[in-house]
Amino acid sequence: MSVRNLYQQMILDHNKNPRNFKDLELVTHRAHGKNPLCGDDYFVFLHVDNGVVEDIGFKGVGCAISKSSASIMTTIIKGMKVDDVLSMKDDFIALLTRDDVSEEQKKNLGRLSIFEGVKEYPVRVKCATLIWRALESSLLLEQSETVCTE
Amino acid sequence: MNDDLRAKFPLISNSQIAYLDSAATAQKPKIVSDTMYEFLTKENATVHRGVYGLSQRATDRYDAVRESVRRFLNAKSTREIVFVRGTTEAINLVANGLGKAYFKPGDEILISEVEHHANFVPWQQLANSNGLVLKTIPVNDIGELDMTAFEALLTTNVKLVAIAHISNVLGSIFPVNEIIKKAHAVGAKVLIDGAQAVSHMPVDVQALDCDFYCFSGHKLYGPTGIGVLYGKEEIMTKMPPYQFGGDMIESVTLEETTFAPLPEKFEAGTPAVVEVLGLGAAIDFVTEIGFDRIHAHEMDLLLYATAALKQNPRVDIIGEARNKASVISFILEDVHPHDIGTILDDKGIAIRAGHHCSQPAMLRFGVSATARASFAIYNTRDEVDRLIDGINFVLEVMT
Ligand SMILES: Cc1ncc(COP(=O)(O)O)c(C=O)c1O
C-alpha cells in the first residue's frame, strides 16, 4: 500500500474544495472536534428535523485526511435519518480500525470506503474519524461539547 | 565527514531512516546504552543507602555524574546540580519553589511569546493561583527576540524572566547574555530553558550568571527520564522542597522534619540511577567530540539545507534568525504539515509535524502547525538531499 493510495484523487479534491464548508442559518445541533496533538480543529453544524438531517455544514482547519473526511461525510449524510447516520459512523470507524468488516458493511459505506487505506497509517486514523466523533457528539447530546481525539 | 560518529549510533547505522527529529529526542550512541546495560547487569544497587560495597560503588558512580554535570555547565558546586526527570520537571520545580518563597501578588514574569509549553504553562498556572502577571516578549518576523520591546517590558515589577536559550520551533538562539544582564539590573531572576541548547553549544552558567538553567538528557544523546536543574545555591537554599519522602530528609520525628541540604532536598525518592549513569556517558561522549566539531558540522547542514529549501519557491521557512541552531521549521503552501510528515515517512524520512508544544508560537506566525527538520551530529548532507527530494515528492502527491 503506497502513500499515493492514501492520497487518492477524491481525497485531494475534497481537501482543496471542501463541500458544505459553511455555517448554517438554522442550527439544531453543533459540535466542536479537535485533535490537540496535530491541531485538526473543526466545527460541525446540523439542521435536524423529524429525525432527518436536513442540512449540514462544517468549518475549520486540519490536514487533508481530516478535511476530506469531513467534506465527504457531509455530502453523504445530508438527507439521511439520524439513526442511519449513527450506524454509518460505527461502520466507518470499524473500517479504519478493525479487520473483520464485512463486504456488506463496506458496500453500505459507499464512497467512504476510500478511507480504508488510512488503516495502514495508525497515527492518521484519528484524523479521518475526528469529524465523525464530533458528529456523534452533536447528535447524542442536547448541549454538545468539544470532543478530542488523541 | 562524520562517518566515525554515525557508526557510534546503532539505530542510525543500522537503518535506512533519515532521522531529522533530534530536536524532539536525539538518538543514542552505543556507549550510553552499554553503560546502562553494564550497570544493570553487573553493578545494580540503590544509592545512598546500602552499607554493602555494591551500593557504595553505585553511589560513587552516581555522585561522579553530578560532578560531570557540574563541569559540563561550569557550575560552582555540585550542590547546585539537581537531578530531575527532564526540563519540564525542572521548570515545575522552580515554579513551585518560587511560588512559595519568592513571588508576591502583582509581581511580573516575562517569557517570550514562542516558549515551549513547558516554559509557559507552569508560569501561567502560577500567575493564576498567586495573583502574578505573566507577560510575553514578542519576536520579530524572522524569529529574533524584540529587544526593544523586552526593555520596555522590563520594569522593577518584573521578578523573573524565563526564556529558552534556543527556540524549539524557530531555532533562534536568543541573546541570553544580554537578557540576563538587563534582567539582573532591575532585580529580576532569570531561568534559561536549555532543552534545545546543550546539544549544540557549550554552556557556562557562571559566565552567563543565570539563576536557573534546565535541560533534558534525552535531547543530549542520553536517556529519557533524566534531566538537570542548575540553580544558584543562595536561591535554591531558600526554596522549599518540591516533593517529600525518602532521600530528601535530614531527620524525621512525628512532629517535624528537617530537610537534607542541597541538592538532595530536591531529590525525593530513589533516584533514576541508571538514567543518571546514561546521562553521564552522554556528557562524556559529547565532551569528547567537542563543541567545535559539533558546531561546524551542524552549521554546515543548516546552511546547506536552508539554501536548498530556498531553491523551492513553494517552501516557506519559519524562523530565519541570524543566530540560529540546526532546526528548520517550514511550511509548504497549503499542504498541512501532517500530510507532509506522512508522505516523507513513506520515503523513510522522519521529521516533526505539528505545533511543537508551542501553540502561542504557531499563533504568532499565523499557522496552525509547521513541519520541522532538525539536524544532529549523525546527520549528513545526503540526508538533506533526501529531504529536498522528499519535499518534491510531497508536492507531487498532493497536487
Ligand atoms: C525548548 C524546550 N523546552 C522544554 C522542553 C521539554 O522537555 P522535556 O519534555 O524533556 O521535559 C522541550 C522539549 O520538547 C523543548 O524543546
Coordinates of C-alpha atoms and ligand atoms in Angstrom, one line a residue:
Chain A
M1 CA 0.0 0.0 0.0
S2 CA 1.7 3.2 -1.1
V3 CA 1.1 6.7 0.2
R4 CA -0.4 7.5 -3.2
N5 CA -3.2 5.2 -2.4
L6 CA -3.8 7.1 0.8
Y7 CA -3.9 10.5 -1.0
Q8 CA -6.3 9.5 -3.8
Q9 CA -7.7 12.0 -6.2
M10 CA -11.1 12.2 -4.4
I11 CA -9.4 12.9 -1.1
L12 CA -7.2 15.6 -2.7
D13 CA -10.2 17.1 -4.4
H14 CA -12.3 17.4 -1.3
N15 CA -9.3 18.8 0.6
K16 CA -8.8 21.5 -2.0
N17 CA -12.6 22.2 -2.5
P18 CA -14.4 21.1 0.6
R19 CA -18.1 20.7 0.2
N20 CA -20.6 22.2 2.6
F21 CA -17.8 24.3 4.1
K22 CA -20.2 26.8 5.7
D23 CA -22.2 27.9 8.7
L24 CA -25.9 27.1 8.7
E25 CA -28.6 29.6 9.3
L26 CA -30.7 27.1 11.2
V27 CA -28.7 25.0 13.6
T28 CA -30.3 22.4 15.8
H29 CA -27.1 20.5 16.7
R30 CA -23.5 21.5 16.7
A31 CA -20.2 20.2 18.0
H32 CA -16.5 21.1 18.1
G33 CA -14.0 18.4 17.3
K34 CA -10.3 18.8 17.8
N35 CA -7.2 16.8 17.9
P36 CA -4.8 18.7 20.2
L37 CA -1.9 16.6 19.0
C38 CA -1.8 17.8 15.5
G39 CA -4.1 20.8 15.6
D40 CA -7.0 19.5 13.5
D41 CA -9.9 21.7 14.6
Y42 CA -13.5 21.6 13.2
F43 CA -17.0 22.7 14.0
V44 CA -19.9 20.8 12.6
F45 CA -23.4 22.2 12.3
L46 CA -26.6 20.3 11.7
H47 CA -30.1 21.1 11.0
V48 CA -32.1 18.1 12.0
D49 CA -35.9 17.9 11.5
N50 CA -38.1 15.0 12.4
G51 CA -35.1 12.7 12.8
V52 CA -33.7 13.6 9.4
V53 CA -30.5 15.6 8.7
E54 CA -31.9 18.4 6.5
D55 CA -28.7 20.3 6.2
I56 CA -25.1 20.1 7.4
G57 CA -22.0 22.3 7.3
F58 CA -18.6 22.3 8.7
K59 CA -15.8 24.8 9.3
G60 CA -12.2 24.6 10.5
V61 CA -8.7 23.7 9.7
G62 CA -6.7 20.5 9.5
C63 CA -4.8 18.0 7.3
A64 CA -6.0 16.6 4.0
I65 CA -7.3 13.4 5.6
S66 CA -9.4 15.2 8.2
K67 CA -10.8 17.8 5.9
S68 CA -11.7 15.5 3.0
S69 CA -13.2 13.1 5.5
A70 CA -15.4 15.9 6.8
S71 CA -16.3 17.1 3.4
I72 CA -17.3 13.7 2.0
M73 CA -19.2 12.9 5.2
T74 CA -21.4 16.0 4.7
T75 CA -22.2 15.1 1.2
I76 CA -23.3 11.6 2.2
I77 CA -25.3 12.2 5.3
K78 CA -27.4 15.1 4.1
G79 CA -30.9 13.7 3.9
M80 CA -30.2 10.6 6.0
K81 CA -32.0 9.5 9.1
V82 CA -30.1 10.2 12.3
D83 CA -30.3 6.5 13.3
D84 CA -28.7 5.6 10.0
V85 CA -26.0 8.2 10.4
L86 CA -25.1 6.8 13.7
S87 CA -24.8 3.3 12.5
M88 CA -22.8 4.5 9.5
K89 CA -20.4 6.2 11.9
D90 CA -19.9 2.8 13.6
D91 CA -19.2 1.1 10.3
F92 CA -16.8 3.9 9.3
I93 CA -14.8 3.7 12.5
A94 CA -14.8 -0.1 12.2
L95 CA -13.5 0.2 8.6
L96 CA -10.5 2.1 9.9
T97 CA -9.7 0.1 13.0
R98 CA -10.8 -3.5 12.5
D99 CA -10.0 -6.4 10.3
D100 CA -13.4 -8.0 10.4
V101 CA -15.5 -5.6 8.4
S102 CA -17.9 -7.4 6.1
E103 CA -18.2 -6.8 2.4
E104 CA -21.8 -5.8 3.1
Q105 CA -20.7 -3.1 5.5
K106 CA -18.2 -1.8 3.0
K107 CA -20.8 -1.6 0.4
N108 CA -23.1 0.4 2.7
L109 CA -20.2 2.8 3.2
G110 CA -20.1 3.6 -0.5
R111 CA -17.6 6.3 -1.3
L112 CA -16.4 6.4 2.3
S113 CA -14.6 3.2 1.7
I114 CA -11.8 5.1 0.0
F115 CA -10.6 5.8 3.5
E116 CA -9.9 2.2 4.2
G117 CA -6.2 2.8 3.3
V118 CA -5.9 5.0 6.4
K119 CA -5.9 1.9 8.5
E120 CA -2.4 1.3 7.4
Y121 CA -1.4 4.6 9.0
P122 CA -2.5 4.2 12.6
V123 CA -1.4 7.7 13.6
R124 CA -3.7 9.1 10.9
V125 CA -6.9 7.2 11.9
K126 CA -7.9 9.9 14.3
C127 CA -7.6 12.4 11.5
A128 CA -10.2 10.6 9.5
T129 CA -12.5 9.8 12.4
L130 CA -12.4 13.2 14.0
I131 CA -15.4 14.7 12.2
W132 CA -17.5 11.5 12.8
R133 CA -16.8 11.7 16.5
A134 CA -17.9 15.3 16.5
L135 CA -21.0 14.5 14.5
E136 CA -21.8 11.7 17.0
S137 CA -21.5 14.0 20.0
S138 CA -23.6 16.7 18.3
L139 CA -26.4 14.2 17.7
L140 CA -26.3 12.4 21.0
L141 CA -26.1 15.4 23.3
E142 CA -28.5 18.2 23.7
Q143 CA -25.8 20.6 24.5
S144 CA -22.9 19.3 22.6
E145 CA -19.4 19.8 23.8
T146 CA -15.9 19.6 22.4
V147 CA -14.6 16.2 21.5
C148 CA -10.9 15.4 21.4
T149 CA -9.4 12.5 19.5
E150 CA -5.9 11.8 20.7
Chain B
M1 CA 32.8 13.9 7.3
N2 CA 31.1 12.3 10.2
D3 CA 31.2 8.6 9.4
D4 CA 33.1 7.9 12.6
L5 CA 30.3 9.4 14.6
R6 CA 27.4 7.8 12.7
A7 CA 29.0 4.4 13.3
K8 CA 28.6 5.0 17.0
F9 CA 24.8 5.2 16.8
P10 CA 23.3 1.8 16.3
L11 CA 19.9 3.0 15.3
I12 CA 21.4 5.4 12.8
S13 CA 23.9 3.0 11.3
N14 CA 21.5 0.0 11.2
S15 CA 18.6 1.7 9.5
Q16 CA 17.8 3.5 6.3
I17 CA 15.8 6.2 8.1
A18 CA 16.9 9.8 7.6
Y19 CA 16.3 10.8 11.2
L20 CA 15.7 14.5 11.2
D21 CA 13.9 14.9 14.5
S22 CA 16.7 15.2 17.0
A23 CA 15.1 18.4 18.5
A24 CA 12.4 16.1 19.8
T25 CA 14.7 13.4 21.0
A26 CA 18.2 12.5 19.9
Q27 CA 19.3 9.0 19.1
K28 CA 21.7 7.4 21.5
P29 CA 25.3 6.3 21.0
K30 CA 26.1 2.8 21.9
I31 CA 28.2 3.9 24.8
V32 CA 25.0 5.2 26.5
S33 CA 23.1 2.0 26.2
D34 CA 26.2 0.0 27.1
T35 CA 26.8 2.0 30.2
M36 CA 23.2 1.4 31.3
Y37 CA 23.2 -2.2 30.4
E38 CA 26.5 -2.9 32.2
F39 CA 25.3 -1.3 35.3
L40 CA 22.1 -3.2 35.3
T41 CA 23.7 -6.5 34.7
K42 CA 26.8 -6.1 36.8
E43 CA 26.6 -3.3 39.3
N44 CA 22.9 -2.6 40.1
A45 CA 22.2 -1.4 43.6
T46 CA 20.5 1.6 45.2
V47 CA 22.4 4.7 46.2
H48 CA 23.0 6.5 49.4
R49 CA 21.5 3.6 51.5
G50 CA 23.2 0.3 51.3
V51 CA 26.1 -0.5 53.6
Y52 CA 27.4 -3.1 51.3
G53 CA 30.1 -2.5 48.7
L54 CA 27.8 -2.8 45.7
S55 CA 25.7 0.1 46.9
Q56 CA 28.8 2.1 47.7
R57 CA 30.1 1.7 44.2
A58 CA 26.8 2.6 42.7
T59 CA 26.7 5.7 44.9
D60 CA 30.2 6.7 43.9
R61 CA 29.4 6.4 40.2
Y62 CA 26.1 8.3 40.7
D63 CA 27.9 11.1 42.5
A64 CA 30.6 11.2 39.9
V65 CA 28.0 12.1 37.2
R66 CA 26.8 15.0 39.3
E67 CA 30.4 16.2 39.2
S68 CA 30.4 15.7 35.4
V69 CA 27.3 17.8 35.0
R70 CA 28.8 20.5 37.2
R71 CA 31.8 20.6 34.9
F72 CA 29.7 20.4 31.8
L73 CA 27.8 23.6 32.9
N74 CA 30.7 25.1 34.8
A75 CA 28.6 25.4 37.9
K76 CA 30.4 26.5 41.1
S77 CA 29.3 23.5 43.2
T78 CA 27.6 20.1 42.8
R79 CA 25.1 21.5 45.4
E80 CA 23.7 23.5 42.5
I81 CA 23.0 20.4 40.3
V82 CA 19.7 18.7 40.9
F83 CA 18.7 15.6 39.0
V84 CA 15.1 15.8 37.8
R85 CA 13.0 13.9 35.2
G86 CA 13.6 16.5 32.5
T87 CA 13.3 20.1 31.6
T88 CA 9.6 20.1 32.3
E89 CA 10.1 18.9 35.8
A90 CA 12.9 21.3 36.4
I91 CA 10.7 24.3 35.5
N92 CA 7.8 23.0 37.5
L93 CA 10.2 22.6 40.5
V94 CA 11.3 26.2 40.2
A95 CA 7.8 27.5 39.7
N96 CA 6.7 25.6 42.8
G97 CA 9.6 26.9 44.9
L98 CA 9.5 30.5 43.8
G99 CA 5.7 30.4 44.1
K100 CA 6.0 29.5 47.8
A101 CA 9.1 31.5 48.8
Y102 CA 9.7 34.4 46.4
F103 CA 6.8 35.9 44.4
K104 CA 4.3 38.4 45.9
P105 CA 1.0 39.2 44.3
G106 CA 1.4 41.7 41.5
D107 CA 4.9 40.5 40.6
E108 CA 5.5 40.1 36.9
I109 CA 7.0 37.2 35.0
L110 CA 8.3 37.7 31.5
I111 CA 8.6 34.9 28.9
S112 CA 8.9 35.0 25.2
E113 CA 5.9 34.5 23.0
V114 CA 7.3 31.4 21.5
E115 CA 8.1 29.3 24.6
H116 CA 7.6 25.6 24.7
H117 CA 4.5 24.8 26.8
A118 CA 6.9 23.5 29.4
N119 CA 8.2 27.1 30.0
F120 CA 4.8 28.6 29.5
V121 CA 2.1 26.7 31.3
P122 CA 3.8 26.4 34.7
W123 CA 4.1 30.2 34.8
Q124 CA 0.6 30.8 33.6
Q125 CA -0.8 28.5 36.3
L126 CA 1.4 30.1 38.9
A127 CA 0.3 33.5 37.8
N128 CA -3.4 32.4 38.1
S129 CA -3.0 30.9 41.5
N130 CA -0.7 33.5 43.1
G131 CA -2.0 36.7 41.5
L132 CA 1.1 37.3 39.4
V133 CA 1.2 38.9 36.0
L134 CA 2.5 36.9 33.0
K135 CA 3.7 39.0 30.1
T136 CA 5.3 37.9 26.8
I137 CA 8.2 39.4 24.9
P138 CA 7.4 39.5 21.2
V139 CA 9.7 38.1 18.5
N140 CA 10.0 39.8 15.1
D141 CA 9.1 38.2 11.7
I142 CA 12.4 36.4 11.3
G143 CA 12.1 35.0 14.8
E144 CA 14.5 37.2 16.7
L145 CA 13.6 38.4 20.2
D146 CA 12.4 42.1 20.1
M147 CA 15.0 43.5 22.5
T148 CA 13.4 47.0 22.4
A149 CA 10.1 45.5 23.5
F150 CA 11.9 43.5 26.1
E151 CA 13.5 46.6 27.6
A152 CA 10.2 48.4 27.6
L153 CA 8.6 45.4 29.5
L154 CA 11.4 45.2 31.9
T155 CA 10.3 47.3 34.9
T156 CA 11.2 46.8 38.5
N157 CA 7.9 44.9 38.8
V158 CA 9.4 42.0 36.9
K159 CA 10.7 39.4 39.3
L160 CA 11.5 36.6 36.8
V161 CA 12.5 36.3 33.2
A162 CA 12.0 32.7 31.9
I163 CA 13.2 32.1 28.4
A164 CA 14.5 29.5 26.0
H165 CA 18.2 29.5 25.1
I166 CA 17.2 28.2 21.7
S167 CA 13.7 28.1 20.4
N168 CA 12.5 24.6 19.6
V169 CA 10.2 26.0 16.9
L170 CA 12.3 28.6 15.2
G171 CA 15.8 27.5 16.0
S172 CA 16.6 31.1 17.1
I173 CA 19.4 31.4 19.6
F174 CA 18.2 34.1 22.0
P175 CA 20.7 36.6 23.3
V176 CA 20.6 35.3 26.9
N177 CA 23.8 37.0 27.9
E178 CA 22.2 40.4 27.4
I179 CA 18.8 39.3 28.7
I180 CA 20.4 38.1 32.0
K181 CA 22.4 41.3 32.5
K182 CA 19.4 43.6 31.8
A183 CA 17.1 41.5 34.0
H184 CA 19.5 41.5 36.9
A185 CA 19.8 45.2 36.6
V186 CA 16.2 45.6 37.6
G187 CA 16.5 42.9 40.2
A188 CA 14.7 40.1 38.3
K189 CA 15.9 36.5 38.4
V190 CA 16.4 34.6 35.2
L191 CA 15.6 31.0 34.2
I192 CA 17.0 29.6 31.0
D193 CA 15.3 26.7 29.3
G194 CA 18.3 25.0 27.8
A195 CA 16.5 21.9 26.4
Q196 CA 17.4 22.7 22.8
A197 CA 20.8 24.3 23.6
V198 CA 23.0 21.9 25.5
S199 CA 23.5 19.6 22.5
H200 CA 24.6 22.4 20.2
M201 CA 26.8 24.7 22.2
P202 CA 28.9 25.0 25.3
V203 CA 27.1 26.4 28.3
D204 CA 28.8 28.2 31.2
V205 CA 26.3 29.1 33.9
Q206 CA 28.9 31.2 35.8
A207 CA 29.7 33.3 32.7
L208 CA 26.0 33.6 31.9
D209 CA 25.2 34.4 35.5
C210 CA 21.7 32.9 35.1
D211 CA 19.9 31.9 38.2
F212 CA 18.5 28.7 36.8
Y213 CA 19.3 26.6 33.8
C214 CA 17.4 23.4 32.8
F215 CA 17.9 20.7 30.3
S216 CA 16.8 17.1 29.4
G217 CA 19.1 14.2 29.0
H218 CA 17.3 12.7 26.1
K219 CA 18.0 15.6 23.7
L220 CA 21.7 15.4 24.6
Y221 CA 22.1 11.8 23.3
G222 CA 21.2 10.5 26.7
P223 CA 18.3 8.5 28.1
T224 CA 14.8 9.7 28.8
G225 CA 13.6 10.2 32.4
I226 CA 16.6 12.2 33.4
G227 CA 17.3 15.9 33.3
V228 CA 19.1 18.6 35.2
L229 CA 18.2 21.7 37.1
Y230 CA 21.0 24.1 37.8
G231 CA 20.2 26.7 40.3
K232 CA 22.3 29.2 42.3
E233 CA 22.9 27.9 45.7
E234 CA 21.7 31.0 47.6
I235 CA 18.3 30.9 45.8
M236 CA 17.7 27.2 46.0
T237 CA 18.6 27.2 49.7
K238 CA 15.6 29.4 50.2
M239 CA 13.2 27.4 48.1
P240 CA 11.1 24.8 49.8
P241 CA 11.2 21.2 48.7
Y242 CA 9.2 20.1 45.6
Q243 CA 8.3 16.7 46.8
F244 CA 8.6 14.9 50.1
G245 CA 9.7 11.4 51.0
G246 CA 12.9 9.4 51.4
D247 CA 16.3 10.7 50.5
M248 CA 15.4 14.3 51.0
I249 CA 15.3 14.4 54.7
E250 CA 17.8 15.0 57.5
S251 CA 15.7 13.8 60.4
V252 CA 12.1 13.0 60.9
T253 CA 10.1 12.9 64.1
L254 CA 6.3 12.7 64.4
E255 CA 6.1 16.5 64.7
E256 CA 8.7 17.7 62.4
T257 CA 11.1 17.0 59.5
T258 CA 14.2 18.8 58.7
F259 CA 15.3 18.6 55.1
A260 CA 18.5 17.4 53.7
P261 CA 20.9 20.1 52.3
L262 CA 21.2 20.8 48.6
P263 CA 20.9 19.1 46.2
E264 CA 19.2 16.1 48.0
K265 CA 16.5 18.5 49.3
F266 CA 15.0 18.4 45.8
E267 CA 15.5 14.7 45.1
A268 CA 12.8 12.9 47.0
G269 CA 12.7 9.1 46.5
T270 CA 15.0 6.6 44.9
P271 CA 16.7 8.4 42.1
A272 CA 16.9 7.3 38.4
V273 CA 20.4 5.8 39.0
V274 CA 20.6 4.0 35.6
E275 CA 19.4 7.1 33.7
V276 CA 21.9 9.3 35.6
L277 CA 24.7 7.0 34.5
G278 CA 23.4 7.1 31.0
L279 CA 23.4 10.8 31.1
G280 CA 27.0 10.8 32.4
A281 CA 28.0 8.6 29.4
A282 CA 26.3 11.0 27.0
I283 CA 28.0 14.1 28.5
D284 CA 31.4 12.3 28.2
F285 CA 30.6 11.4 24.6
V286 CA 29.7 15.0 23.7
T287 CA 32.6 16.4 25.5
E288 CA 35.0 14.1 23.8
I289 CA 33.7 15.1 20.3
G290 CA 33.9 18.7 21.4
F291 CA 31.5 21.6 20.5
D292 CA 33.9 23.0 17.9
R293 CA 33.3 20.0 15.7
I294 CA 29.6 19.7 16.6
H295 CA 29.0 23.3 15.7
A296 CA 31.0 23.2 12.5
H297 CA 29.1 20.1 11.3
E298 CA 25.6 21.3 12.3
M299 CA 26.2 24.7 10.8
D300 CA 27.2 23.1 7.5
L301 CA 24.0 21.1 7.5
L302 CA 21.9 24.1 8.5
L303 CA 23.3 26.3 5.7
Y304 CA 23.2 23.6 3.1
A305 CA 19.6 22.7 4.0
T306 CA 18.5 26.3 4.2
A307 CA 19.9 27.1 0.8
A308 CA 18.4 24.0 -0.8
L309 CA 15.0 24.7 0.7
K310 CA 15.1 28.3 -0.6
Q311 CA 15.6 27.0 -4.1
N312 CA 12.0 25.8 -3.9
P313 CA 9.6 28.8 -4.1
R314 CA 6.8 26.7 -2.7
V315 CA 8.7 26.3 0.6
D316 CA 8.4 28.9 3.4
I317 CA 10.9 28.8 6.2
I318 CA 9.5 30.0 9.5
G319 CA 12.3 31.5 11.6
E320 CA 15.4 32.9 9.9
A321 CA 17.2 34.5 12.9
R322 CA 20.7 35.5 12.1
N323 CA 21.9 33.5 15.1
K324 CA 20.3 30.1 14.6
A325 CA 20.8 26.4 15.6
S326 CA 20.3 23.5 13.2
V327 CA 16.5 23.5 13.4
I328 CA 14.3 24.4 10.4
S329 CA 10.6 24.9 10.6
F330 CA 8.8 25.2 7.3
I331 CA 5.5 25.1 5.5
L332 CA 4.6 24.0 2.0
E333 CA 1.9 26.2 0.6
D334 CA -1.4 24.8 1.7
V335 CA -0.2 21.3 2.4
H336 CA -0.8 20.5 6.0
P337 CA 2.3 19.5 7.9
H338 CA 0.8 16.3 9.0
D339 CA 0.4 15.3 5.4
I340 CA 4.0 16.3 4.8
G341 CA 5.1 14.1 7.7
T342 CA 3.1 11.1 6.5
I343 CA 4.4 11.3 2.9
L344 CA 8.0 11.9 3.9
D345 CA 7.7 8.9 6.2
D346 CA 6.9 6.9 3.2
K347 CA 10.3 7.8 1.9
G348 CA 12.0 6.9 5.2
I349 CA 12.4 10.5 6.3
A350 CA 11.4 11.3 9.9
I351 CA 10.5 14.9 10.6
R352 CA 8.3 16.5 13.2
A353 CA 4.9 17.9 12.2
G354 CA 2.6 19.8 14.4
H355 CA 2.6 22.7 16.8
H356 CA 5.8 21.5 18.6
C357 CA 4.2 22.0 22.0
S358 CA 4.1 25.7 21.3
Q359 CA 0.7 26.9 20.3
P360 CA 1.4 30.5 21.1
A361 CA 4.3 30.4 18.6
M362 CA 2.1 29.0 15.9
L363 CA -0.4 31.8 16.6
R364 CA 2.4 34.4 16.3
F365 CA 3.3 33.1 12.8
G366 CA -0.2 32.7 11.7
V367 CA 0.0 28.9 11.1
S368 CA -1.7 26.0 12.8
A369 CA 1.3 23.8 12.5
T370 CA 4.7 23.5 10.8
A371 CA 6.9 20.8 9.6
R372 CA 10.3 20.8 11.3
A373 CA 13.6 19.2 10.4
S374 CA 16.4 19.3 12.9
F375 CA 20.0 18.1 12.5
A376 CA 22.4 16.5 14.9
I377 CA 25.9 15.2 14.8
Y378 CA 25.0 12.0 13.0
N379 CA 23.1 13.6 10.1
T380 CA 24.6 14.1 6.6
R381 CA 24.2 16.3 3.5
D382 CA 23.0 13.2 1.9
E383 CA 20.0 13.1 4.2
V384 CA 19.4 16.7 3.5
D385 CA 19.2 15.8 -0.2
R386 CA 16.7 13.1 0.6
L387 CA 14.6 15.7 2.5
I388 CA 14.7 18.0 -0.5
D389 CA 13.7 15.2 -2.9
G390 CA 11.1 14.1 -0.4
I391 CA 9.5 17.6 -0.4
N392 CA 9.2 17.5 -4.1
F393 CA 7.5 14.1 -3.8
V394 CA 5.1 15.6 -1.3
L395 CA 4.2 18.3 -3.7
E396 CA 3.7 15.8 -6.5
V397 CA 1.4 13.6 -4.4
M398 CA -0.7 16.5 -3.1
T399 CA -1.3 18.1 -6.5
Ligands
LIG1 C1 12.6 24.4 24.4 C2 12.1 23.2 25.1 N1 11.7 23.3 26.4 C3 11.2 22.3 27.1 C4 11.1 21.0 26.5 C5 10.5 19.9 27.4 O1 11.5 18.9 27.6 P1 11.1 17.5 28.2 O2 9.8 17.1 27.5 O3 12.3 16.7 28.0 O4 10.8 17.8 29.7 C6 11.4 20.9 25.2 C7 11.3 19.5 24.5 O5 10.5 19.3 23.7 C8 11.9 22.0 24.5 O6 12.2 21.8 23.2

